[in-house]
Short mmCIF file of C-alpha atoms in Angstrom, two decimals:
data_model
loop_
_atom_site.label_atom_id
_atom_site.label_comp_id
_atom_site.label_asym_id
_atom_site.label_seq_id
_atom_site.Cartn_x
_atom_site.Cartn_y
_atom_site.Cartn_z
CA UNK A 96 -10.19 -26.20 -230.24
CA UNK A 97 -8.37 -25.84 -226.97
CA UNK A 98 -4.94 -24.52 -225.99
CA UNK A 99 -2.81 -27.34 -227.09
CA UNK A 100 -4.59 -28.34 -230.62
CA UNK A 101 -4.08 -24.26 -231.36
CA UNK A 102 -0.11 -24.55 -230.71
CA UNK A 103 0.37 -28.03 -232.77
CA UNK A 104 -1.51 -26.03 -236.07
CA UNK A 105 0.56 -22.70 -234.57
CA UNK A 106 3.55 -24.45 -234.86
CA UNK A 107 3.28 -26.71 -237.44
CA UNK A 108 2.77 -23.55 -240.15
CA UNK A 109 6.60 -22.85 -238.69
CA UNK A 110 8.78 -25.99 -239.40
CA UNK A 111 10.92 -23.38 -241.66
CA UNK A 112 11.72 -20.93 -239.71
CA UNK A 113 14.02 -18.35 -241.75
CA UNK A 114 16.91 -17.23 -239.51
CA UNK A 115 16.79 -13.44 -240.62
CA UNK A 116 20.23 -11.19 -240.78
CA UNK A 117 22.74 -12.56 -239.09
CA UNK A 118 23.14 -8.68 -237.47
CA UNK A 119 23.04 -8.70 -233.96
CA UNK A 120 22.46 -4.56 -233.66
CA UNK A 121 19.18 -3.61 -231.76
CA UNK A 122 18.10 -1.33 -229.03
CA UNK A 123 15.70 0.17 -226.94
CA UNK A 124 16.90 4.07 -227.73
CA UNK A 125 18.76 4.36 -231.09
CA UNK A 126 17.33 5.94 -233.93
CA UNK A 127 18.36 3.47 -236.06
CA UNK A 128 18.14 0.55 -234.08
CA UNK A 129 14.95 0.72 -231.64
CA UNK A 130 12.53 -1.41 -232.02
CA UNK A 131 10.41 0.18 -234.87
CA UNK A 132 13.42 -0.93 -237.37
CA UNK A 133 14.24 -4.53 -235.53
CA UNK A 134 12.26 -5.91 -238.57
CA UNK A 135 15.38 -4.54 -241.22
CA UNK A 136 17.44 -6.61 -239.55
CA UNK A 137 15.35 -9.65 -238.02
CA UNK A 138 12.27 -10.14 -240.26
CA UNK A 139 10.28 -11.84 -238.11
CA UNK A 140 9.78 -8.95 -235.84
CA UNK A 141 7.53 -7.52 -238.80
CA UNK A 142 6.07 -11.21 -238.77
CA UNK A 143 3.32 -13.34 -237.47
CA UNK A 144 2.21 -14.16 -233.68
CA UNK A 145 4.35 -11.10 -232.17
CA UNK A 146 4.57 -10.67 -228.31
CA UNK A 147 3.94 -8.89 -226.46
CA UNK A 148 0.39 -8.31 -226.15
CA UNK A 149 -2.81 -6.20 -224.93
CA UNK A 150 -4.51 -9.03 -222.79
CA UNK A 151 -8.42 -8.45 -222.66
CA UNK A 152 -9.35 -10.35 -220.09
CA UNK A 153 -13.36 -10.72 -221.58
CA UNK A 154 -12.24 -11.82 -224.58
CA UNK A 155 -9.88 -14.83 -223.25
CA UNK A 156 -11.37 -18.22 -223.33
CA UNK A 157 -11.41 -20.68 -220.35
CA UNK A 158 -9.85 -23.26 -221.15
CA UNK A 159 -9.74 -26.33 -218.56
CA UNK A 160 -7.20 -28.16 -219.89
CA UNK A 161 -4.63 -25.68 -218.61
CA UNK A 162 -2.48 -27.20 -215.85
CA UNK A 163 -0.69 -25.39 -212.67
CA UNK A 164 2.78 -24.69 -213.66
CA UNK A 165 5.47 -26.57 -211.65
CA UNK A 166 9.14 -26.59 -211.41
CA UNK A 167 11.31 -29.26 -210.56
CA UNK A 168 15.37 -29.80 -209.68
CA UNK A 169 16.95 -32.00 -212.14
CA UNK A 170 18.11 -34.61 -209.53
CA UNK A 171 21.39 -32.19 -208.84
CA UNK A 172 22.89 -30.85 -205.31
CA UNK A 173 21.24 -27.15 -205.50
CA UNK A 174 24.09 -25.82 -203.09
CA UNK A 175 26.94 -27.32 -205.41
CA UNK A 176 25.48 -24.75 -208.10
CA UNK A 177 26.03 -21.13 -208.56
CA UNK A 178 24.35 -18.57 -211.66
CA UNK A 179 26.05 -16.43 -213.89
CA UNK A 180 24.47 -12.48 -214.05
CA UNK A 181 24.68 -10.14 -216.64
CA UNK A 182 24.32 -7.06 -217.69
CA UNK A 183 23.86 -8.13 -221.27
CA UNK A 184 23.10 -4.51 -222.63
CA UNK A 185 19.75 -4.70 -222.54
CA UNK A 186 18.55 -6.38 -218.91
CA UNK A 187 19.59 -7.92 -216.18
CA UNK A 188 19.76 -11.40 -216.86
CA UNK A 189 20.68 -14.74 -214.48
CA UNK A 190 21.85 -17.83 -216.48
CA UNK A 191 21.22 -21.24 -214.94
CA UNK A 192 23.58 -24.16 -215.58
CA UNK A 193 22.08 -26.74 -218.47
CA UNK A 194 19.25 -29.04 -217.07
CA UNK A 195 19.16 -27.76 -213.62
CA UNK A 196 15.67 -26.95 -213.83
CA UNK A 197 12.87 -28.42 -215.46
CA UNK A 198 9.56 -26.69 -216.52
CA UNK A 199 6.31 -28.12 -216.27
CA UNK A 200 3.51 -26.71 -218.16
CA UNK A 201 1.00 -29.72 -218.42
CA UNK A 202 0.96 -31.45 -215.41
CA UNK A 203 3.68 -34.14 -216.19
CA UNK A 204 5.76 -35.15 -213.54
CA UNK A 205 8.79 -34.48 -215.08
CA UNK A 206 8.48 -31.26 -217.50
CA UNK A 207 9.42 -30.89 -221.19
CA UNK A 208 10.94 -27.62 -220.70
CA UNK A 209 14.60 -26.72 -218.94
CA UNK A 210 14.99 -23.45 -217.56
CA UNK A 211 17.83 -21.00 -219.16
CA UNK A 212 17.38 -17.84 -218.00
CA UNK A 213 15.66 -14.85 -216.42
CA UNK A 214 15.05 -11.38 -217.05
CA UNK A 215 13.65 -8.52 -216.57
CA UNK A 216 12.12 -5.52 -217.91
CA UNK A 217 11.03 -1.94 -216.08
CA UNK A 218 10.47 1.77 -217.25
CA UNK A 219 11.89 5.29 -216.18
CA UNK A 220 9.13 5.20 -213.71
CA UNK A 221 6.31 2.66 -211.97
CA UNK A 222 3.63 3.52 -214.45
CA UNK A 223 5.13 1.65 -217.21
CA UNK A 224 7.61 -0.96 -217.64
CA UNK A 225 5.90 -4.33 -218.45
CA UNK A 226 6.31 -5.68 -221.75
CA UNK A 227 2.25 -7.32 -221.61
CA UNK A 228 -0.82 -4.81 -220.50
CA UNK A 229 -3.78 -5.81 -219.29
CA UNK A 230 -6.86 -4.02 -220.75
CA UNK A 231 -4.01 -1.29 -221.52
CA UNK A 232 -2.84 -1.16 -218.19
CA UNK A 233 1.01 -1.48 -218.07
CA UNK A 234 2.98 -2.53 -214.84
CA UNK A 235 5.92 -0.95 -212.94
CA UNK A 236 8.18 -4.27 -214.43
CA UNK A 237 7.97 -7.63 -215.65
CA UNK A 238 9.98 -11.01 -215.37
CA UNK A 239 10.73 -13.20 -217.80
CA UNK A 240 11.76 -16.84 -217.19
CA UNK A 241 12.74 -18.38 -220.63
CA UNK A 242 12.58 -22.07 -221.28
CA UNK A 243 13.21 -24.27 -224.10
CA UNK A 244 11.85 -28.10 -224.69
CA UNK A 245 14.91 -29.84 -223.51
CA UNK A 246 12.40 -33.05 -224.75
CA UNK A 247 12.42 -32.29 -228.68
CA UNK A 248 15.74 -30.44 -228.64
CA UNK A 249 19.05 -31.02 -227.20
CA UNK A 250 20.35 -27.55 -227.06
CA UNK A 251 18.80 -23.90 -226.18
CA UNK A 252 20.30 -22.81 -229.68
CA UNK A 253 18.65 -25.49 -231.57
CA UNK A 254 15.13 -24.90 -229.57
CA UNK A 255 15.54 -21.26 -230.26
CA UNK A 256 14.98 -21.39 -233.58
CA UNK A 257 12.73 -24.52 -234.09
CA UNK A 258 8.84 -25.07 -233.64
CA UNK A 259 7.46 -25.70 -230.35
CA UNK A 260 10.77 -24.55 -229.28
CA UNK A 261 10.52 -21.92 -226.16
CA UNK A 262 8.27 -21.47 -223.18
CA UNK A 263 8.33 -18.39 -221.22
CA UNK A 264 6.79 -17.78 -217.89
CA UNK A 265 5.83 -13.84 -217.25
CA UNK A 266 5.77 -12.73 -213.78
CA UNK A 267 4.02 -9.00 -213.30
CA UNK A 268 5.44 -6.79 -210.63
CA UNK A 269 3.89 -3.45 -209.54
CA UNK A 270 5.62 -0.97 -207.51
CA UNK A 271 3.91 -0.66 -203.84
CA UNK A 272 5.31 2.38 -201.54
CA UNK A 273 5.02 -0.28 -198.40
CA UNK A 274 5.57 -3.91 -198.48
CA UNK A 275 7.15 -6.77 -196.95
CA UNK A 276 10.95 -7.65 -198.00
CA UNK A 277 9.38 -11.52 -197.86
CA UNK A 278 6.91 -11.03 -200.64
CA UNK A 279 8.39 -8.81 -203.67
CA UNK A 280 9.75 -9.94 -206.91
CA UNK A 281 13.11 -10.04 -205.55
CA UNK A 282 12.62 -11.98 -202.24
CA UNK A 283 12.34 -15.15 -204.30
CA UNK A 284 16.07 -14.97 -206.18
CA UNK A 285 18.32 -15.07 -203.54
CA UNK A 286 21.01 -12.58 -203.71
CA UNK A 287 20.15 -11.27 -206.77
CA UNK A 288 18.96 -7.69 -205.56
CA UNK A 289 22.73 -7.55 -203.72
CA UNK A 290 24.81 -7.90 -207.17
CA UNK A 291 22.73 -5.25 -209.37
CA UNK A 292 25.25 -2.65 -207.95
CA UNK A 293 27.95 -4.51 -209.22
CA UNK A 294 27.02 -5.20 -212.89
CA UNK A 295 28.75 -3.12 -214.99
CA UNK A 296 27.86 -2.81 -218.89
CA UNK A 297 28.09 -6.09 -219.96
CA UNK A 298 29.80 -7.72 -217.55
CA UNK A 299 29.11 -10.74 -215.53
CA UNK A 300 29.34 -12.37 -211.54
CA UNK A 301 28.30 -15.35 -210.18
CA UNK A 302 26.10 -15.69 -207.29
CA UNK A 303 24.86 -18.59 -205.60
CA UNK A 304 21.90 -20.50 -207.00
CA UNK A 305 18.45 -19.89 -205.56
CA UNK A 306 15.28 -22.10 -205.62
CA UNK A 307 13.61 -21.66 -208.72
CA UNK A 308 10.52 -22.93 -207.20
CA UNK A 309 10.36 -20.13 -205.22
CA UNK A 310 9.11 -17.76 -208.02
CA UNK A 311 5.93 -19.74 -208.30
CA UNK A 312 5.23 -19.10 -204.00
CA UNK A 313 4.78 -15.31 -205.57
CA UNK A 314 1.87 -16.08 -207.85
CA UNK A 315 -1.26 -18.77 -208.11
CA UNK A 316 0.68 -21.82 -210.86
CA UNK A 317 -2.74 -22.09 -211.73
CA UNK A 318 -3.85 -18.95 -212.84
CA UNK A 319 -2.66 -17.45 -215.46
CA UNK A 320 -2.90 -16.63 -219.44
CA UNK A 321 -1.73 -18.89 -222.44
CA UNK A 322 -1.04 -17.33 -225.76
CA UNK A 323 1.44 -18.71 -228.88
CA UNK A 324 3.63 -15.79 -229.37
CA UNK A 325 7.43 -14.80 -230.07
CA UNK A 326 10.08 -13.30 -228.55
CA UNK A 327 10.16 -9.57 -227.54
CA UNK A 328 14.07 -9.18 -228.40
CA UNK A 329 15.49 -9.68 -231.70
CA UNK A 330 15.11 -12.31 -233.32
CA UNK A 331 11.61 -12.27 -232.92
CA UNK A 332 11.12 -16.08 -233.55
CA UNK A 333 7.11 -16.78 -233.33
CA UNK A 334 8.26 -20.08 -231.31
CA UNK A 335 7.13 -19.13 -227.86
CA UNK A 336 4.50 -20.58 -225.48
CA UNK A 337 3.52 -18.12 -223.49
CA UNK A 338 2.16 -18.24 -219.80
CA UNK A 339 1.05 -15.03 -218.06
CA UNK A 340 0.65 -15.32 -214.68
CA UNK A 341 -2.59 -13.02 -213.46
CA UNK A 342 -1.60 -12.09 -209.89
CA UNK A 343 0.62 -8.95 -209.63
CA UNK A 344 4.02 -9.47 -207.27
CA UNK A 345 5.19 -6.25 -205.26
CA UNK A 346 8.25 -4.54 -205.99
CA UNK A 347 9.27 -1.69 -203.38
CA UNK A 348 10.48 1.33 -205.00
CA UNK A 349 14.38 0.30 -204.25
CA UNK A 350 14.91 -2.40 -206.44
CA UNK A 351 13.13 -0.56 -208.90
CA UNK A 352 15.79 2.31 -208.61
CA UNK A 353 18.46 -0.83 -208.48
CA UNK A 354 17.69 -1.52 -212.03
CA UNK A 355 17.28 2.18 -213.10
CA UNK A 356 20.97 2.15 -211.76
CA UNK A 357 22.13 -0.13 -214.74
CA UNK A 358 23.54 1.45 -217.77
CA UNK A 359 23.23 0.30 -221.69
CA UNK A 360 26.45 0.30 -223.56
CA UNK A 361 28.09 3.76 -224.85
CA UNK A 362 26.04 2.92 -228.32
CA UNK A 363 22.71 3.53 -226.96
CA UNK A 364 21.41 6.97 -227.14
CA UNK A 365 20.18 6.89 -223.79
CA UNK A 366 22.67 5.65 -220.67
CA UNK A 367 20.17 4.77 -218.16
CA UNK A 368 18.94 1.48 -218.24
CA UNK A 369 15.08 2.19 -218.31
CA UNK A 370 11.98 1.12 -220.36
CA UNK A 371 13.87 -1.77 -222.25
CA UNK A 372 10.19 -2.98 -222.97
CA UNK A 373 8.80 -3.71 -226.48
CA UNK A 374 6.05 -1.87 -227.83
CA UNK A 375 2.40 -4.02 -227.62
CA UNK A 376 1.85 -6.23 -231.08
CA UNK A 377 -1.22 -6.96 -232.36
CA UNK A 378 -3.16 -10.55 -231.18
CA UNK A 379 -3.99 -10.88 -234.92
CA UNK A 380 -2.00 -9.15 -237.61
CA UNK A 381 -3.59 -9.15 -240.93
CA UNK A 382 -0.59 -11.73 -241.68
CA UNK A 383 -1.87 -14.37 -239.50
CA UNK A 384 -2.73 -17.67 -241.50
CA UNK A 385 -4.71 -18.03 -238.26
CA UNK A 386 -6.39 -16.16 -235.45
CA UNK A 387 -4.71 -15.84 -232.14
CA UNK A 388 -6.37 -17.05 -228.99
CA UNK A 389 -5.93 -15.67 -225.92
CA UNK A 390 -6.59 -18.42 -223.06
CA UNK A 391 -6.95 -18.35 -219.36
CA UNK A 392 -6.87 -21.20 -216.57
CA UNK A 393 -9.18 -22.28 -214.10
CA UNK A 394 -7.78 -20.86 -210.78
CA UNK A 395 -7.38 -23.58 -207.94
CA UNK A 396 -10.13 -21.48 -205.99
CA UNK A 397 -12.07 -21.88 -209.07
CA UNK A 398 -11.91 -25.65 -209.81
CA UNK A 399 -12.35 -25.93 -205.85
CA UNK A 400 -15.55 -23.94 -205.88
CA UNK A 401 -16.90 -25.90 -208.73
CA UNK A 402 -15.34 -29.29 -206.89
CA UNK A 403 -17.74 -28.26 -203.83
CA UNK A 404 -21.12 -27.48 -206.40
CA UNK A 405 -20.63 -30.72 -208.20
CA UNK A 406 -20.74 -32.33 -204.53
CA UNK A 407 -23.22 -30.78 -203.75
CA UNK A 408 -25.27 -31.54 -206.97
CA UNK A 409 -24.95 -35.23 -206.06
CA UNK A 410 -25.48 -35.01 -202.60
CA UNK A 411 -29.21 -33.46 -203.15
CA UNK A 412 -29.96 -36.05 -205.94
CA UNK A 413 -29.90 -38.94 -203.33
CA UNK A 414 -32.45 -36.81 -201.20
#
């Protein structure tokens, strides 16, 4: 069973999704809050398919049906656009105006999946801050860039809650003492890195709109990890596609401190805004009606190597 026969049985288990408390207290520091008691308020973060996750890369499972990721513009003037970012309390987040964007996570020409927003996630210092680990190795931060299947459902608020419902794309970034301004996480959103000094606790400016399709010139589209998981914020919905990507992106030690330079609201314990990451979940909970599967892609040097043997295979049969 590959990728995509998993998710329709994944998903299907979840037409009645319960909505939880309709609380909307959680944090990173509190006591009462953090996330070992999100569950009192939003079961599902005590539930089934929970993200983040340890990714063992020898226990994945190729899967060649897996498709580089693309991103397209939604037939609008890019420069006529600008995005909205936050400090939302918990991250730094950068809304995009409805059906700008659309996702691509099978190949289609035109993708299922409408970009909404990114975010990020980073610790008190580079040896932690990524919400997924690989082989218990955590990164300096991590981006997310959240997606719902503008297709099935005509809102992000429906899609949020409903089956098949949200795709994420995760973006690892590693702190490196000397790099090039041209390739970090950053060098891909515009003026992002320029407004961070100006985001107050929740509080929001608009900036002009970047090229989405620059975040995928960071990373291989076609390598990467594909997992059925939730959301690592309250609510916790088990809803999400997720799509690790495997190559690392820089981040220089500056726009690490940018975001350390953020504050949470006056209710958090803590005021710095630092290691906002969820704690790991297990791949298979003893809840699970079914075991999670961890899948990888075939890189594009990968398929191309085995492009070139195949050639070769026919080439020596007519000698």
């Amino acid at each position: 069973m590959h990728a995509n026969s998993l998710f329709c049985s994944a998903f299907g288990l979840l037409i009645h999704l319960s909505l939880g408390s309709a609380s909307s207290e959680w944090s990173y520091t509190n006591n009462d809050t953090k996330p070992e008691k999100w569950a009192e308020n939003f079961p599902h973060c005590d539930g089934i398919m929970q993200s983040p996750v340890n990714i063992v890369p020898s226990d994945t499972k190729l899967d060649l049906n897996l498709k580089p990721i693309s991103i397209q513009l939604n037939g609008m003037n890019l420069e006529q656009q600008t995005y909205a970012v936050a400090n939302n309390g918990h991250s730094v987040q950068v809304t995009f105006p409805d059906n700008l964007w659309r996702v691509s996570l099978r190949g289609e020409a035109e993708g299922d999946f409408c970009a909404k927003q990114l975010h990020f996630h980073w610790g008190s210092d580079s040896s932690n801050g990524s919400e997924h680990i690989i082989d218990g190795k955590r990164y300096s931060l991590e981006a997310h860039l959240v997606n719902y299947n503008c297709k099935i459902y005509r809102t992000y608020s429906e899609a949020s809650t409903s089956p098949y419902g949200l795709a994420v794309l995760g973006f690892w970034g590693q702190h490196m003492s000397s790099v090039l301004a041209t390739v970090t996480m950053f060098s891909a959103t515009g003026g992002l890195e320029n407004n961070l000094g100006n985001l107050k606790t929740q509080t929001s400016v608009n900036m002009t709109a970047f090229d989405l399709k620059d975040l995928l010139t960071l990373v291989d589209p076609a390598s990467y990890y594909r997992y059925a998981g939730s959301l690592t914020t309250p609510p916790c919905t088990p809803n999400v596609i997720w799509t690790i990507f495997t190559k690392v992106v820089p981040v220089s030690g500056e726009q690490l401190n940018l975001l350390r330079s953020l504050k949470f609201p006056s209710t958090e314990s803590s005021t710095s805004m630092e290691n906002n990451f969820r704690p790991v979940q297990m791949v298979s909970s003893a809840k699970s009606p079914l075991p999670r599967t961890i899948y990888r892609s075939a890189s594009r040097v990968l398929l191309a190597n085995s492009f070139v043997i195949v050639i070769c295979c026919l080439v020596r049969s007519f000698w």
